[in-house]
Amino acid sequence: MSRVAILKIGTGDFHQGFDVSLQLREEAGSPFAELTGRLPANPDLESLYVCWQQLFRSLSTSSRRSPRSADADWQIDQSLTIHRSTRADVEACRQWMLALETNMATWLQSTSEASWQRIRERLSQELARYPNQSRVVIQARDPQVWKLPWHVWDILSQYANVGLGYSLPDFEQHARIEVSPSNHDRVRVLAVLGDATAIDLQPDQAAIQRLSDAQSVFLSQPTAPELIRTLRQDHGWDIFFFAGHSQTQHDIGRIYLSDQESLAIDQFKHALREAIHQGLKIAIFNSCDGWGLAQQLASLQIPVVIFMQEEVPDQVAQSFLKELLAEYAQAQPLYTAVRRAQERLEEFQDLPGATWLPVIYQNLADIPPTWQNLHPQPQPITQPLAPRSPLSPPQRLKFPGIILSSLLVTGLMMGLRWLGTWQTWELQAFNHLMQQLPTEPADDRLLLIGVDEEDLRRYGHPLPDAVLTQLLAKLQRYQPAAIGLDIIRDRPVGTGYQRFTTHLKQQQNLITICAFDPQSGGGIAAPPQVPEAQLGFVDLYPDDLQTNRQDYTVRRYLLSRTANPIAVPSRCRTPYSLAWQLTYEYLSRHQITVQRQNNDWQFGSVIVRRLENHRGGYQTLDASGNQLLIRYRHTTEPDKIAQQVTLRDVLTDSNSFDPDWIKDRVVLIGVTAPSIPDYHDTPYGRIRGLQVHAHVVSQLLSAAAGDRPLLWWWTDWQDGVWVLVWAFTGGAIIWLLPVPLYRGIAFCLSLLTLYAACWLILVNGGWIPLVPAAFSLIGTGVSAAALPAVRSSCNLPNFLKSN
């Protein structure tokens, strides 16, 4: 799924700086992260832009700007003489362009604002993780912010497929009529060729005519009534295109239909609104000074507008349109197509800054359509050789053919499963079934102390050693079973370091953390002088690290590991995880033993089977170490695994904190402030690493107490028998039920039964094959039904022929 990074430019100006925020979200999803910050002042940007703009407009005598237009906002002095360009003019324009780009790049790399640096780092992480699925949107009300060359931002320049667009703060989704694919099988384009004084619009028309999958209607210098009537046609339009002269004056966008007639957007807004309601998704204005057009169309809630933000030379407009349509029609995402078309404008070396001109505006309530979205593929209609009633019996295989078909399909499905073909599907099915499990209460054996934003503002970030010592000392007075400090502390912070380290060594039920890196052998060290028995590593492993798929869900937990003798020594010297250590401390307090049983861990009388390759849905798993398949506690909210309080609640004895919540409990301490990124995907949504560790501790304690079964799975041969049963079921439906209608009902009931069986077994801890069994059920049914149809053209054995 695509992802969107929205940089919101808030209050402020170039002389005082801007309040900004970065919002991250999945396409059409809710935001999962938002950071606030501030961009410092940069008053030189305005003057640099005006100097470049003045020279750029003098370089071309053939542009698509109305000769009747006047400049607005960042204005050029109209008393200046406009003359034909010389080499000196081009070079001067290039120097202003470079000065503006350098100033802009330096501004966006500013280190004077720590909050801006945090935004930069978070955006860099997002784009590095999703370089081919991300786009960046600058959300600002002031169009002067749009005009700046944001593409020189060093973060964006590293990723060739990350497109850049713009949006206004105010937007909403417009109700639209969904046109049935049967009504049209081509992209519907309304192309308006307006006033062509001193410019050539034939290349624009030719570029649109080359779209083989488009049904284009051209209006050459239409009258206003003609344009409005055409826009309102019932079949609707996918793309509205205008080429010719246009202008923005006093924030009002105007297009020139001919040298005698022009229209402001407000003058045909009702027709535009009706077209948007009928499905209009993209408006392209291949004409000058279009930001006024875009702003007014934005108020009509159109999904996308592509326009030229400045005076555009004729040859630049022609080249951009040709490249844009070629990329877009070849299935490139719209943002990527615009970016590539922009970059190819660099061939116009005599027009420095031409790559800045095209801009894409997007309504953030809509998803930018792909060419495939605009071009639905109707299902082919085939005429049967002989009409057949749904109650008429087809020919059937003999019973031995059903058996053989079931065996062959089972072998194929299990072979594909072994190769990892179904792994992504099985993991997603596991997520879905986990989400359907009955809800459970929070675990009253745990207490979470989350350091939120208010705590960081009050006590400082990172938390000083003195504050942590005060917290740990206070907790110890209330006799917790174990304390897990999920906060990195490999070096002193603030005052009180000596007291802090002394307290760590004296408080034997306190577990501190470290982290190791199996790739480089580096990692993060624990606090110095802390005994190894009080250390636990906190590394979490999303499934994409092992499956090489776009799946970042944490389903497995490494309980313990054996050091690699040939690897570079790690600064994290413990073989046990944080959850293992906390569970051990709690169970030891209750006289329950923890010991090894062959290669597995035994907590009391319960043996925790280690997760291995080709077990459950995992077929391409690196099974190093002792891995646990996590059974998250299905609470009403995924992050409400246990009672949770803040740091200040404990230190100030607020009414939100009861000391009785600590006695004989496992207490986990960690940062929960959204500004400190530590989120991980789980089957129940995104939660903090602190809460993942809490889920594992809860799972192990519940298993040792016999309250809640661990997750288990079958052996390969048991999986094979299960899949064979469902393969035979599919063949039996074909063999026993000759009527197609009854067959369809039986297959639906069988799939529902399979789903219910997998869910019921998962309630009791069992993860058994759903996806391979479903495919074998359908695959055997299809093969058993199809074989009689080819019997006349193949020399089949007698037992494969129909009855």
Tab-separated table of N, CA and C in Angstrom, residues 417-504:
chain	number	residue	atom	x	y	z
A	417	ARG	N	3.763	-24.657	-1.044
A	417	ARG	CA	3.873	-24.159	0.331
A	417	ARG	C	5.312	-24.283	0.829
A	418	TRP	N	5.958	-25.401	0.546
A	418	TRP	CA	7.332	-25.617	0.979
A	418	TRP	C	8.275	-24.571	0.390
A	419	LEU	N	7.967	-24.141	-0.840
A	419	LEU	CA	8.791	-23.138	-1.508
A	419	LEU	C	8.496	-21.713	-1.026
A	420	GLY	N	7.477	-21.545	-0.207
A	420	GLY	CA	7.152	-20.228	0.343
A	420	GLY	C	6.146	-19.436	-0.468
A	421	THR	N	5.502	-20.092	-1.453
A	421	THR	CA	4.554	-19.366	-2.310
A	421	THR	C	3.382	-18.805	-1.518
A	422	TRP	N	2.902	-19.579	-0.561
A	422	TRP	CA	1.718	-19.155	0.192
A	422	TRP	C	2.072	-18.396	1.469
A	423	GLN	N	3.365	-18.196	1.743
A	423	GLN	CA	3.752	-17.687	3.058
A	423	GLN	C	3.118	-16.338	3.375
A	424	THR	N	3.183	-15.387	2.445
A	424	THR	CA	2.599	-14.064	2.710
A	424	THR	C	1.108	-14.178	2.972
A	425	TRP	N	0.428	-14.998	2.171
A	425	TRP	CA	-1.015	-15.169	2.348
A	425	TRP	C	-1.323	-15.829	3.690
A	426	GLU	N	-0.525	-16.823	4.063
A	426	GLU	CA	-0.784	-17.513	5.332
A	426	GLU	C	-0.552	-16.579	6.520
A	427	LEU	N	0.461	-15.733	6.442
A	427	LEU	CA	0.712	-14.798	7.535
A	427	LEU	C	-0.408	-13.767	7.642
A	428	GLN	N	-0.919	-13.320	6.492
A	428	GLN	CA	-2.047	-12.379	6.531
A	428	GLN	C	-3.308	-13.058	7.060
A	429	ALA	N	-3.510	-14.330	6.690
A	429	ALA	CA	-4.657	-15.076	7.221
A	429	ALA	C	-4.518	-15.255	8.729
A	430	PHE	N	-3.285	-15.496	9.195
A	430	PHE	CA	-3.029	-15.595	10.635
A	430	PHE	C	-3.400	-14.294	11.333
A	431	ASN	N	-2.985	-13.153	10.748
A	431	ASN	CA	-3.362	-11.853	11.315
A	431	ASN	C	-4.871	-11.732	11.438
A	432	HIS	N	-5.554	-12.093	10.351
A	432	HIS	CA	-7.020	-11.941	10.331
A	432	HIS	C	-7.679	-12.814	11.397
A	433	LEU	N	-7.266	-14.072	11.485
A	433	LEU	CA	-7.877	-14.961	12.471
A	433	LEU	C	-7.577	-14.505	13.894
A	434	MET	N	-6.358	-13.988	14.124
A	434	MET	CA	-6.035	-13.480	15.456
A	434	MET	C	-6.965	-12.326	15.845
A	435	GLN	N	-7.291	-11.508	14.853
A	435	GLN	CA	-8.165	-10.362	15.129
A	435	GLN	C	-9.588	-10.783	15.464
A	436	GLN	N	-9.964	-12.024	15.096
A	436	GLN	CA	-11.320	-12.503	15.365
A	436	GLN	C	-11.429	-13.256	16.686
A	437	LEU	N	-10.310	-13.431	17.400
A	437	LEU	CA	-10.361	-14.149	18.669
A	437	LEU	C	-11.157	-13.360	19.709
A	438	PRO	N	-11.719	-14.051	20.688
A	438	PRO	CA	-12.469	-13.331	21.736
A	438	PRO	C	-11.563	-12.355	22.485
A	439	THR	N	-12.149	-11.249	22.914
A	439	THR	CA	-11.373	-10.265	23.673
A	439	THR	C	-11.068	-10.794	25.074
A	440	GLU	N	-9.980	-10.297	25.649
A	440	GLU	CA	-9.524	-10.745	26.960
A	440	GLU	C	-9.288	-9.533	27.851
A	441	PRO	N	-9.368	-9.720	29.157
A	441	PRO	CA	-9.084	-8.591	30.062
A	441	PRO	C	-7.594	-8.289	30.104
A	442	ALA	N	-7.254	-7.089	30.557
A	442	ALA	CA	-5.850	-6.733	30.744
A	442	ALA	C	-5.221	-7.640	31.805
A	443	ASP	N	-3.919	-7.799	31.726
A	443	ASP	CA	-3.189	-8.679	32.644
A	443	ASP	C	-2.884	-7.930	33.933
A	444	ASP	N	-3.455	-8.404	35.050
A	444	ASP	CA	-3.256	-7.698	36.331
A	444	ASP	C	-1.962	-8.099	37.026
A	445	ARG	N	-1.109	-8.892	36.344
A	445	ARG	CA	0.203	-9.212	36.900
A	445	ARG	C	1.267	-8.234	36.422
A	446	LEU	N	0.870	-7.293	35.543
A	446	LEU	CA	1.817	-6.361	34.962
A	446	LEU	C	1.402	-4.929	35.270
A	447	LEU	N	2.377	-4.043	35.298
A	447	LEU	CA	2.139	-2.606	35.374
A	447	LEU	C	3.118	-1.926	34.422
A	448	LEU	N	2.597	-1.061	33.552
A	448	LEU	CA	3.432	-0.306	32.624
A	448	LEU	C	3.549	1.131	33.112
A	449	ILE	N	4.777	1.631	33.112
A	449	ILE	CA	5.010	3.047	33.419
A	449	ILE	C	5.528	3.687	32.134
A	450	GLY	N	4.673	4.476	31.485
A	450	GLY	CA	5.011	5.074	30.204
A	450	GLY	C	5.434	6.523	30.353
A	451	VAL	N	6.580	6.859	29.805
A	451	VAL	CA	7.083	8.233	29.842
A	451	VAL	C	6.505	8.966	28.638
A	452	ASP	N	5.524	9.834	28.859
A	452	ASP	CA	4.852	10.506	27.757
A	452	ASP	C	5.471	11.879	27.483
A	453	GLU	N	4.855	12.611	26.570
A	453	GLU	CA	5.385	13.920	26.180
A	453	GLU	C	5.473	14.876	27.370
A	454	GLU	N	4.458	14.869	28.221
A	454	GLU	CA	4.468	15.764	29.373
A	454	GLU	C	5.620	15.412	30.317
A	455	ASP	N	5.901	14.104	30.475
A	455	ASP	CA	7.029	13.696	31.318
A	455	ASP	C	8.344	14.201	30.742
A	456	LEU	N	8.495	14.102	29.399
A	456	LEU	CA	9.736	14.566	28.780
A	456	LEU	C	9.911	16.064	28.950
A	457	ARG	N	8.811	16.808	28.846
A	457	ARG	CA	8.911	18.259	29.038
A	457	ARG	C	9.237	18.596	30.498
A	458	ARG	N	8.704	17.816	31.412
A	458	ARG	CA	8.882	18.120	32.831
A	458	ARG	C	10.255	17.684	33.341
A	459	TYR	N	10.700	16.498	32.952
A	459	TYR	CA	11.924	15.945	33.524
A	459	TYR	C	13.113	15.972	32.566
A	460	GLY	N	12.861	16.213	31.274
A	460	GLY	CA	13.953	16.297	30.314
A	460	GLY	C	14.067	15.043	29.469
A	461	HIS	N	14.662	15.220	28.312
A	461	HIS	CA	14.905	14.086	27.419
A	461	HIS	C	16.339	14.162	26.887
A	462	PRO	N	17.110	13.072	27.046
A	462	PRO	CA	16.739	11.827	27.730
A	462	PRO	C	16.538	12.057	29.227
A	463	LEU	N	15.814	11.101	29.873
A	463	LEU	CA	15.563	11.241	31.296
A	463	LEU	C	16.880	11.203	32.061
A	464	PRO	N	17.137	12.144	32.951
A	464	PRO	CA	18.392	12.143	33.726
A	464	PRO	C	18.487	10.915	34.619
A	465	ASP	N	19.716	10.539	34.931
A	465	ASP	CA	19.946	9.389	35.801
A	465	ASP	C	19.314	9.600	37.178
A	466	ALA	N	19.334	10.835	37.663
A	466	ALA	CA	18.774	11.104	38.987
A	466	ALA	C	17.276	10.814	39.022
A	467	VAL	N	16.566	11.134	37.934
A	467	VAL	CA	15.123	10.885	37.886
A	467	VAL	C	14.853	9.380	37.874
A	468	LEU	N	15.629	8.626	37.086
A	468	LEU	CA	15.440	7.177	37.040
A	468	LEU	C	15.749	6.553	38.394
A	469	THR	N	16.805	7.022	39.072
A	469	THR	CA	17.135	6.491	40.398
A	469	THR	C	16.000	6.749	41.377
A	470	GLN	N	15.439	7.939	41.321
A	470	GLN	CA	14.322	8.269	42.200
A	470	GLN	C	13.131	7.348	41.937
A	471	LEU	N	12.844	7.104	40.651
A	471	LEU	CA	11.722	6.241	40.295
A	471	LEU	C	11.967	4.804	40.769
A	472	LEU	N	13.152	4.265	40.509
A	472	LEU	CA	13.438	2.880	40.873
A	472	LEU	C	13.416	2.685	42.381
A	473	ALA	N	13.947	3.642	43.099
A	473	ALA	CA	13.950	3.539	44.560
A	473	ALA	C	12.524	3.540	45.107
A	474	LYS	N	11.680	4.357	44.519
A	474	LYS	CA	10.299	4.421	44.992
A	474	LYS	C	9.557	3.127	44.676
A	475	LEU	N	9.773	2.585	43.489
A	475	LEU	CA	9.121	1.342	43.125
A	475	LEU	C	9.547	0.207	44.050
A	476	GLN	N	10.832	0.158	44.388
A	476	GLN	CA	11.348	-0.941	45.197
A	476	GLN	C	10.690	-0.981	46.580
A	477	ARG	N	10.258	0.174	47.087
A	477	ARG	CA	9.617	0.211	48.401
A	477	ARG	C	8.304	-0.565	48.421
A	478	TYR	N	7.670	-0.712	47.215
A	478	TYR	CA	6.367	-1.374	47.150
A	478	TYR	C	6.482	-2.843	46.735
A	479	GLN	N	7.694	-3.406	46.726
A	479	GLN	CA	7.967	-4.841	46.547
A	479	GLN	C	7.435	-5.410	45.230
A	480	PRO	N	7.917	-4.918	44.088
A	480	PRO	CA	7.526	-5.544	42.813
A	480	PRO	C	8.212	-6.903	42.649
A	481	ALA	N	7.623	-7.771	41.859
A	481	ALA	CA	8.258	-9.062	41.581
A	481	ALA	C	9.479	-8.861	40.691
A	482	ALA	N	9.385	-7.973	39.725
A	482	ALA	CA	10.496	-7.691	38.817
A	482	ALA	C	10.250	-6.337	38.174
A	483	ILE	N	11.348	-5.684	37.793
A	483	ILE	CA	11.260	-4.384	37.111
A	483	ILE	C	12.086	-4.475	35.831
A	484	GLY	N	11.481	-4.094	34.732
A	484	GLY	CA	12.194	-4.036	33.462
A	484	GLY	C	12.345	-2.595	33.016
A	485	LEU	N	13.583	-2.124	32.897
A	485	LEU	CA	13.851	-0.738	32.499
A	485	LEU	C	14.161	-0.727	31.007
A	486	ASP	N	13.126	-0.476	30.187
A	486	ASP	CA	13.266	-0.499	28.729
A	486	ASP	C	13.686	0.888	28.226
A	487	ILE	N	14.782	1.390	28.773
A	487	ILE	CA	15.332	2.691	28.384
A	487	ILE	C	16.845	2.518	28.227
A	488	ILE	N	17.358	2.883	27.057
A	488	ILE	CA	18.794	2.751	26.799
A	488	ILE	C	19.564	3.662	27.759
A	489	ARG	N	20.585	3.116	28.415
A	489	ARG	CA	21.390	3.910	29.320
A	489	ARG	C	22.831	3.383	29.269
A	490	ASP	N	23.472	3.579	28.106
A	490	ASP	CA	24.846	3.104	27.928
A	490	ASP	C	25.879	4.169	28.268
A	491	ARG	N	25.395	5.349	28.702
A	491	ARG	CA	26.318	6.410	29.101
A	491	ARG	C	25.591	7.326	30.092
A	492	PRO	N	26.323	8.103	30.884
A	492	PRO	CA	25.663	8.975	31.868
A	492	PRO	C	24.776	10.024	31.194
A	493	VAL	N	23.671	10.367	31.871
A	493	VAL	CA	22.773	11.423	31.415
A	493	VAL	C	22.448	12.301	32.610
A	494	GLY	N	22.822	13.543	32.527
A	494	GLY	CA	22.543	14.475	33.617
A	494	GLY	C	23.348	14.139	34.861
A	495	THR	N	22.753	14.420	36.023
A	495	THR	CA	23.424	14.191	37.305
A	495	THR	C	22.956	12.871	37.910
A	496	GLY	N	23.686	12.402	38.905
A	496	GLY	CA	23.272	11.229	39.658
A	496	GLY	C	23.676	9.909	39.069
A	497	TYR	N	24.691	9.896	38.194
A	497	TYR	CA	25.051	8.650	37.515
A	497	TYR	C	25.603	7.618	38.498
A	498	GLN	N	26.436	8.063	39.468
A	498	GLN	CA	27.038	7.116	40.403
A	498	GLN	C	25.967	6.429	41.244
A	499	ARG	N	25.017	7.210	41.738
A	499	ARG	CA	23.917	6.627	42.517
A	499	ARG	C	23.089	5.682	41.656
A	500	PHE	N	22.912	6.032	40.395
A	500	PHE	CA	22.111	5.211	39.488
A	500	PHE	C	22.750	3.830	39.304
A	501	THR	N	24.042	3.787	38.981
A	501	THR	CA	24.708	2.503	38.752
A	501	THR	C	24.756	1.681	40.029
A	502	THR	N	24.965	2.328	41.170
A	502	THR	CA	24.966	1.609	42.443
A	502	THR	C	23.604	0.981	42.709
A	503	HIS	N	22.568	1.724	42.418
A	503	HIS	CA	21.204	1.219	42.625
A	503	HIS	C	20.935	0.029	41.706
A	504	LEU	N	21.410	0.091	40.471
A	504	LEU	CA	21.184	-1.013	39.544
A	504	LEU	C	21.803	-2.309	40.068
